[in-house]
CSV table of C-alpha atoms and ligand atoms in Angstrom, one decimal:
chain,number,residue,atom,x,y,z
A,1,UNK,CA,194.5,84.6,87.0
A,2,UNK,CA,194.7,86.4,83.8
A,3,UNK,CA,196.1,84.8,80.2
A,4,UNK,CA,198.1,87.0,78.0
A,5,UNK,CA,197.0,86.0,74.8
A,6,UNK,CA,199.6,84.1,73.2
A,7,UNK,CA,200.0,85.4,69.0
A,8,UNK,CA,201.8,82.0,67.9
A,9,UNK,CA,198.7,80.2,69.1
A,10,UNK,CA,196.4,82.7,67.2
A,11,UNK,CA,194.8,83.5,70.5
A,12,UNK,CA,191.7,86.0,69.9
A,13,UNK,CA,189.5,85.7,72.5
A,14,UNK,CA,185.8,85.4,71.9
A,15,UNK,CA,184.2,88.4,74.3
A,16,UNK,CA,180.7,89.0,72.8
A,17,UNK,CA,177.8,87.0,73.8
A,18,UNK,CA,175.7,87.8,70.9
A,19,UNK,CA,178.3,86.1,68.6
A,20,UNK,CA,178.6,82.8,71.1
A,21,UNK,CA,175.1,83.0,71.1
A,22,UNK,CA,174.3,82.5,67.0
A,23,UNK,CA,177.1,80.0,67.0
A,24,UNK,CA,175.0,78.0,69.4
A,25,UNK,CA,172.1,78.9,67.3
A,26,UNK,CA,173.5,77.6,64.0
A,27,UNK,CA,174.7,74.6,65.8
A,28,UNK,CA,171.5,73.5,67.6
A,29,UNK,CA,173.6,71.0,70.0
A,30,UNK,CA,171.4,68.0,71.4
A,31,UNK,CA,172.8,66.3,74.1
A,32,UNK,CA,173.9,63.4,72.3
A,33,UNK,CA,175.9,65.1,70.1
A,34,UNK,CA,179.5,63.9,69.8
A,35,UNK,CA,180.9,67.3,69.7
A,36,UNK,CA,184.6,68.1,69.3
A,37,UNK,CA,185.6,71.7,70.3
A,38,UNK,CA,189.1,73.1,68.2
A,39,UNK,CA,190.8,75.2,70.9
A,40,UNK,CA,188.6,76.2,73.9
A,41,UNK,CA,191.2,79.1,75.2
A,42,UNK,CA,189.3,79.9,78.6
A,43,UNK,CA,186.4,78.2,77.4
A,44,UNK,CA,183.5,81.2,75.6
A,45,UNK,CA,182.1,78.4,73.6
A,46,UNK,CA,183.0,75.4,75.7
A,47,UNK,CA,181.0,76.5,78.5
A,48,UNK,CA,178.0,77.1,77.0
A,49,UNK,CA,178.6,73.8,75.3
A,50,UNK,CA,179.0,71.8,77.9
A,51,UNK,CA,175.4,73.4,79.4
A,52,UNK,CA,174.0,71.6,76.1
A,53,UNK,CA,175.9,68.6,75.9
A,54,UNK,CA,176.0,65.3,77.9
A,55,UNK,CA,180.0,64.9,76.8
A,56,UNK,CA,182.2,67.5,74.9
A,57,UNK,CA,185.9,66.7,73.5
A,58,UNK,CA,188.6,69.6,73.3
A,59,UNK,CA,192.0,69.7,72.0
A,60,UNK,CA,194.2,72.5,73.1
A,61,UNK,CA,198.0,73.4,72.6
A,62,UNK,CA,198.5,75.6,75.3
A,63,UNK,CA,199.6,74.1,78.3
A,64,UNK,CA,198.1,76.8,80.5
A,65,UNK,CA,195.0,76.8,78.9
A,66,UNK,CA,194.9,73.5,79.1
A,67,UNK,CA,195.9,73.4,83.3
A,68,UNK,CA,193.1,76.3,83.6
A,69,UNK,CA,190.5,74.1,82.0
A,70,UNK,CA,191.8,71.2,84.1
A,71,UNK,CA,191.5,73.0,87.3
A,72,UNK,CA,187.8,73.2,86.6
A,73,UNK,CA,187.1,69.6,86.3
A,74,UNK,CA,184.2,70.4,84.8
A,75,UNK,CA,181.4,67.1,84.5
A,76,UNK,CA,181.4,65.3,80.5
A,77,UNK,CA,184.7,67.6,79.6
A,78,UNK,CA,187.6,65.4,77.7
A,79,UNK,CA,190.6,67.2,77.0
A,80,UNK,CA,193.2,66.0,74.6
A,81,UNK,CA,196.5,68.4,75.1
A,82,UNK,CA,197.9,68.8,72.0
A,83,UNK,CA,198.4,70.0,68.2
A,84,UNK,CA,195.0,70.1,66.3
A,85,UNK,CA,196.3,69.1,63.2
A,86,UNK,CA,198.1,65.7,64.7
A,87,UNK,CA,194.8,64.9,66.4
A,88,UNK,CA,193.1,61.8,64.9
A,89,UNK,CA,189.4,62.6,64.3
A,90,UNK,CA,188.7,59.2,63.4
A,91,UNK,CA,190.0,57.4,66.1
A,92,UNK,CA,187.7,60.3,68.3
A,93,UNK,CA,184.8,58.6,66.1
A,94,UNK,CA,185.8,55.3,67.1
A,95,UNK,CA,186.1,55.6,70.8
A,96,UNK,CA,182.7,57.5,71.0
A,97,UNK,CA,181.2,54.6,68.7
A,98,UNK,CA,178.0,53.5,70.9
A,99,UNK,CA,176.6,56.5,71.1
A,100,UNK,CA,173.4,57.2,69.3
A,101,UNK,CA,175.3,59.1,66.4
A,102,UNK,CA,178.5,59.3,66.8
A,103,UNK,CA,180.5,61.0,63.5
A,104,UNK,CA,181.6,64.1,64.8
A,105,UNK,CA,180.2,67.6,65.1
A,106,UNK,CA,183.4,69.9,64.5
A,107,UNK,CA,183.0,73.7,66.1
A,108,UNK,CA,185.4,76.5,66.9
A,109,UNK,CA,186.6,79.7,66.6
A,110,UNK,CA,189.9,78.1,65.1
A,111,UNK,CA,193.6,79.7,65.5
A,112,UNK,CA,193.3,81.5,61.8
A,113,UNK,CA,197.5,80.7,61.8
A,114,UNK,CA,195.7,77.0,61.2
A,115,UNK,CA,192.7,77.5,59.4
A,116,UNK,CA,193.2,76.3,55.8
A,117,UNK,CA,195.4,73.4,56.5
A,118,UNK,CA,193.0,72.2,59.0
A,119,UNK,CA,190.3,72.5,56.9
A,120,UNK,CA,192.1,70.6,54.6
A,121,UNK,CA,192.8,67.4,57.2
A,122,UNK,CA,188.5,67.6,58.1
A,123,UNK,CA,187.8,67.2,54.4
A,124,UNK,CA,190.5,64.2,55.0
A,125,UNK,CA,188.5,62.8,57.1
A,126,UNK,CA,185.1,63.8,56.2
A,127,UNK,CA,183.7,60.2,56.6
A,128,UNK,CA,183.6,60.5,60.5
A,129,UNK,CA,182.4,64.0,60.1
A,130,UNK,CA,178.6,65.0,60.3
A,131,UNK,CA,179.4,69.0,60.2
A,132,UNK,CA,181.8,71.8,60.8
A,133,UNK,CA,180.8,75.2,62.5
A,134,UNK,CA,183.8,76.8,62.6
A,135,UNK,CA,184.8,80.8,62.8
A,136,UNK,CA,187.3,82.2,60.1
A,137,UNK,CA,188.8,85.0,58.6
A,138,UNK,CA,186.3,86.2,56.4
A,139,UNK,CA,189.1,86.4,53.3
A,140,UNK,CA,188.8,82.4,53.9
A,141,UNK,CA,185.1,81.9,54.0
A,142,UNK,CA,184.6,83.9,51.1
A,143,UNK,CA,187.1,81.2,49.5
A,144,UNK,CA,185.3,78.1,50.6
A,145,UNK,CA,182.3,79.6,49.4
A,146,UNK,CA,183.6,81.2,46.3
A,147,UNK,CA,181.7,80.5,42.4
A,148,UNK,CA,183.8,80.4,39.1
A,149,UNK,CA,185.2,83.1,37.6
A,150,UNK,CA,184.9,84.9,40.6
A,151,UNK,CA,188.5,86.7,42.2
A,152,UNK,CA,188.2,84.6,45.1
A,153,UNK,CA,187.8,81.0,43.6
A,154,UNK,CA,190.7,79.2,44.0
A,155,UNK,CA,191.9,75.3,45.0
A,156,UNK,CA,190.7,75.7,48.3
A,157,UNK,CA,187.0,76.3,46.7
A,158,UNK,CA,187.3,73.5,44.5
A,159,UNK,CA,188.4,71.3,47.0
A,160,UNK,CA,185.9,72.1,49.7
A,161,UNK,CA,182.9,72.2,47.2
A,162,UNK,CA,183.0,69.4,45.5
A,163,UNK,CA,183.2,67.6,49.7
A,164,UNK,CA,181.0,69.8,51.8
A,165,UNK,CA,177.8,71.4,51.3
A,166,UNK,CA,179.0,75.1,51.8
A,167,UNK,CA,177.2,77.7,53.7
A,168,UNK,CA,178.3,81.1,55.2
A,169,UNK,CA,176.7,82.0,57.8
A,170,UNK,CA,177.6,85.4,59.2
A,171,UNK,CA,180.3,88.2,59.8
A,172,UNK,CA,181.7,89.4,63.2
A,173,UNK,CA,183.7,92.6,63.1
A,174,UNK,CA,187.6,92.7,65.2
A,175,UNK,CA,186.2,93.9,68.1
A,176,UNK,CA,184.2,90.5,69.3
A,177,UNK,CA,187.5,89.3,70.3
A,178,UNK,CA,190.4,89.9,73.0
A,179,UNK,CA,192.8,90.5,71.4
A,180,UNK,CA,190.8,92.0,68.5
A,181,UNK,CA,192.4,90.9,65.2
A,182,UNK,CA,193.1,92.6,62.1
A,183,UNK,CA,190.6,91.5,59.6
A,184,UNK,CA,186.9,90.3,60.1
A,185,UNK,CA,185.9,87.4,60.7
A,186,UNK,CA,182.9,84.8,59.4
A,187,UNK,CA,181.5,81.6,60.4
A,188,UNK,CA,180.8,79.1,58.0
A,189,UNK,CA,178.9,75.8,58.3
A,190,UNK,CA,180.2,72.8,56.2
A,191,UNK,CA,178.1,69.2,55.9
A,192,UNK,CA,180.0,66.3,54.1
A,193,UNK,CA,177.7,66.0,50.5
A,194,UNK,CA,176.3,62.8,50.3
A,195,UNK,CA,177.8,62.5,46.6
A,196,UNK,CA,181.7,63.4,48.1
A,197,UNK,CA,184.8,61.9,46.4
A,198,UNK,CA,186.4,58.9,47.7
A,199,UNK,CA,189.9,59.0,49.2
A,200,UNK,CA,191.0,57.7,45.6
A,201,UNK,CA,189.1,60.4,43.5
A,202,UNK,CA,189.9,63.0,46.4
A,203,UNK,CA,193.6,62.5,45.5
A,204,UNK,CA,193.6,62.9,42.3
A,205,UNK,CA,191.1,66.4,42.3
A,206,UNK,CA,194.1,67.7,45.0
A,207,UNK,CA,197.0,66.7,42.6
A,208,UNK,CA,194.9,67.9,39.7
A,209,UNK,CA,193.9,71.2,41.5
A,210,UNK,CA,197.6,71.8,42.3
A,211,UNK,CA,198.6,71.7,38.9
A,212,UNK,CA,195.3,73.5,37.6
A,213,UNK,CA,196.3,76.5,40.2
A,214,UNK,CA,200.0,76.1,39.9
A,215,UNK,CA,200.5,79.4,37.8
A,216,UNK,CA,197.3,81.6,38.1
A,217,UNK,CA,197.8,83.9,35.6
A,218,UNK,CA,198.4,80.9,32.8
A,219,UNK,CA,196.3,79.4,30.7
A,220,UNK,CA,195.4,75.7,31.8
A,221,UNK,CA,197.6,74.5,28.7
A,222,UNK,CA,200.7,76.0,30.6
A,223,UNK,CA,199.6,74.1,33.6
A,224,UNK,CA,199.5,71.0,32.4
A,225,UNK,CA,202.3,71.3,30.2
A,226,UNK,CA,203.6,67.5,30.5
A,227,UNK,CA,200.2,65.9,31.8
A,228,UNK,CA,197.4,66.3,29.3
A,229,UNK,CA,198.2,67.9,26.4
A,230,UNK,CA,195.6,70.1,23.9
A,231,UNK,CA,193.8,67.2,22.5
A,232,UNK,CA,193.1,65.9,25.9
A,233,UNK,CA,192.1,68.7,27.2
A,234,UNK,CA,189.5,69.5,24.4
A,235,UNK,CA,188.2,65.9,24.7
A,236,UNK,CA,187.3,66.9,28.1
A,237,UNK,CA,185.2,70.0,26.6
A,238,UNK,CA,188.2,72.2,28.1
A,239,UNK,CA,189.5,75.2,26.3
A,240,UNK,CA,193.5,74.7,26.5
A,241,UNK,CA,193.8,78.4,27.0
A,242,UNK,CA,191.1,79.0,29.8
A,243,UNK,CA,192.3,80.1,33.2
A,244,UNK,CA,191.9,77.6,36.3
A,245,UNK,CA,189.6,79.6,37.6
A,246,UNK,CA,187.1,79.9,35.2
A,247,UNK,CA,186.4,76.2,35.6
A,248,UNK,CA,183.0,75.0,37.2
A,249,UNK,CA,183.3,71.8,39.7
A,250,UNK,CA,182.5,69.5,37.0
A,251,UNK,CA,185.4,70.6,34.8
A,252,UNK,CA,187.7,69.9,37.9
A,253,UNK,CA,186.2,66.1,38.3
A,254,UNK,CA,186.9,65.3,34.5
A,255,UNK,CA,190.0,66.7,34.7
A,256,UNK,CA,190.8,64.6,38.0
A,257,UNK,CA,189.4,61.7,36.3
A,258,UNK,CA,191.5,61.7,33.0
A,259,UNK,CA,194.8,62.3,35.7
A,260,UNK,CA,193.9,58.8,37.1
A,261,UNK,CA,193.8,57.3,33.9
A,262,UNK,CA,197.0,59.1,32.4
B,1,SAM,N1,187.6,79.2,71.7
B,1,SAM,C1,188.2,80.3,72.3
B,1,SAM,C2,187.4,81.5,72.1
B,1,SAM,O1,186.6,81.5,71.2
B,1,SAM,O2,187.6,82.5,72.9
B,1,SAM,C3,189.7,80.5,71.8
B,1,SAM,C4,189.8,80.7,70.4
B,1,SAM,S1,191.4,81.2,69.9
B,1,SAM,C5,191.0,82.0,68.3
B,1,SAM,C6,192.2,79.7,69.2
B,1,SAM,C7,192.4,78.6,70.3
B,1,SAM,O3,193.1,77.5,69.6
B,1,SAM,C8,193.4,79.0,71.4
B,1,SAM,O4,192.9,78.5,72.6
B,1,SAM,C9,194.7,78.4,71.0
B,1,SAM,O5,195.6,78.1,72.1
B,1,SAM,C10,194.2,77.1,70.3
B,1,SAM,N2,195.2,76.5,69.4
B,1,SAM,C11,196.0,77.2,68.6
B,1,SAM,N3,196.7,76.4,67.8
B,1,SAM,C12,196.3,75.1,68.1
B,1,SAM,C13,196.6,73.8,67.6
B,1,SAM,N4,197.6,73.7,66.6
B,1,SAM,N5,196.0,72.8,68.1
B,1,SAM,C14,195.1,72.9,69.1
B,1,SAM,N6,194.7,74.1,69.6
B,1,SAM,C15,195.3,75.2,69.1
């Protein structure tokens, strides 16, 4: 029974061994592990996975992908049918609660249409999370991972850095895949830092960041034109006419913290 790879889904295939292989590698899966798998198309990782792991959630879109898996009945599989980025991850915690660790160990080669927001929604819910082994675009990884002052530092970097301890772990060109895609790809491991924001502090560095990053060729004065004005800004040890991204993490946490107060 073939699939035709479905583009709305951002269905690339994973077809090279090797690559499924160092994903496994970087994950080290013990059998205890409450895993959750982000799409398992026809299953490259989940397989192997499942080999590791006494029990191994999924959550799938595609209702034939999701019938082909079911046809396997494969022994510890869960699936949840259904949209990734409705799926509660803590009520996954909760019903696995019992098991020796149960926050969740997030992997896949995720639908890159989804990639940023989704990212977004883990660092949401970062308390139930242990870690994140997830394949990107590479343009993407390079963002999560990006320093100051560098072209691709952005609100996404900010964001992720000041939640998850950051590491890239390695490239893999277009042709790994079925359908192979345009761009290359990474995969990038994420822990929650032990020193993350709460939900409180977390929304104010996203509605600070949003304003910070509004305009990115003006200065942060612009930005915050109706927020914090020059006198502010300086108090903070922040030059009114630096660029957002310029800024080191710590600039982005007093600036989040003055927001609060204002
Ligand atoms: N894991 C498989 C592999 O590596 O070969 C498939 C990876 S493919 C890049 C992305 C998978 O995510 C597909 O199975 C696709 O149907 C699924 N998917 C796409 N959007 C989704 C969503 N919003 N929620 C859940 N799954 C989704």
């Amino acid at each position: 029974m073939n699939h035709k790879a479905r583009k709305r889904f951002g269905q690339n295939f994973l077809q090279d061994m090797s690559v499924i292989e160092r994903m496994l590698a970087a994950l080290r899966p013990e059998p205890g592990d409450a895993v959750v798998e982000v799409g398992p198309g026809l299953g490259a990782l989940t397989l192997p996975l499942l080999a590791r792991l006494d029990k191994l959630a999924v959550v799938e879109i595609d209702r034939d992908l999701i019938a082909r898996l079911e046809a396997q009945q494969l022994n510890g599989l869960t699936i949840h049918p259904g949209d990734v980025m409705k799926f509660d991850f803590a009520a996954l915690a909760r019903e696995l609660a019992g098991q020796t660790d149960h926050s969740l160990r997030v992997v896949g080669n995720l639908p890159y249409n989804i990639g940023t927001p989704l990212l977004i929604r883990l660092m949401e819910q970062q308390a139930v999370v242990k870690d994140v082994h997830v394949m990107l675009q590479k343009e993407v990884v390079d963002r999560l991972h990006a320093e100051p002052g560098t072209r691709a530092f952005g609100r996404l970097s900010v964001l992720m850095q000041s939640v998850f301890e950051v590491t890239p772990l390695f490239t893999v060109p277009p042709v790994a895949f079925d359908p192979p895609p345009k761009v290359q790809s990474a995969v990038v491991r994420m822990k929650p830092r032990s020193d993350a924001p709460d939900t409180d502090t977390l929304d104010a560095l996203q509605a600070c960041t949003r304003l910070a990053f509004a305009s990115k060729r003006k200065t942060l004065r612009n930005n915050f034109k109706g927020h914090l004005d020059d006198n502010a800004l300086t108090d903070l040890q922040i030059d009114p006419q630096a660029r957002a991204e310029t800024l080191d993490l710590s600039a982005f946490h007093r600036l989040a913290k003055q927001l609060r107060l204002a």
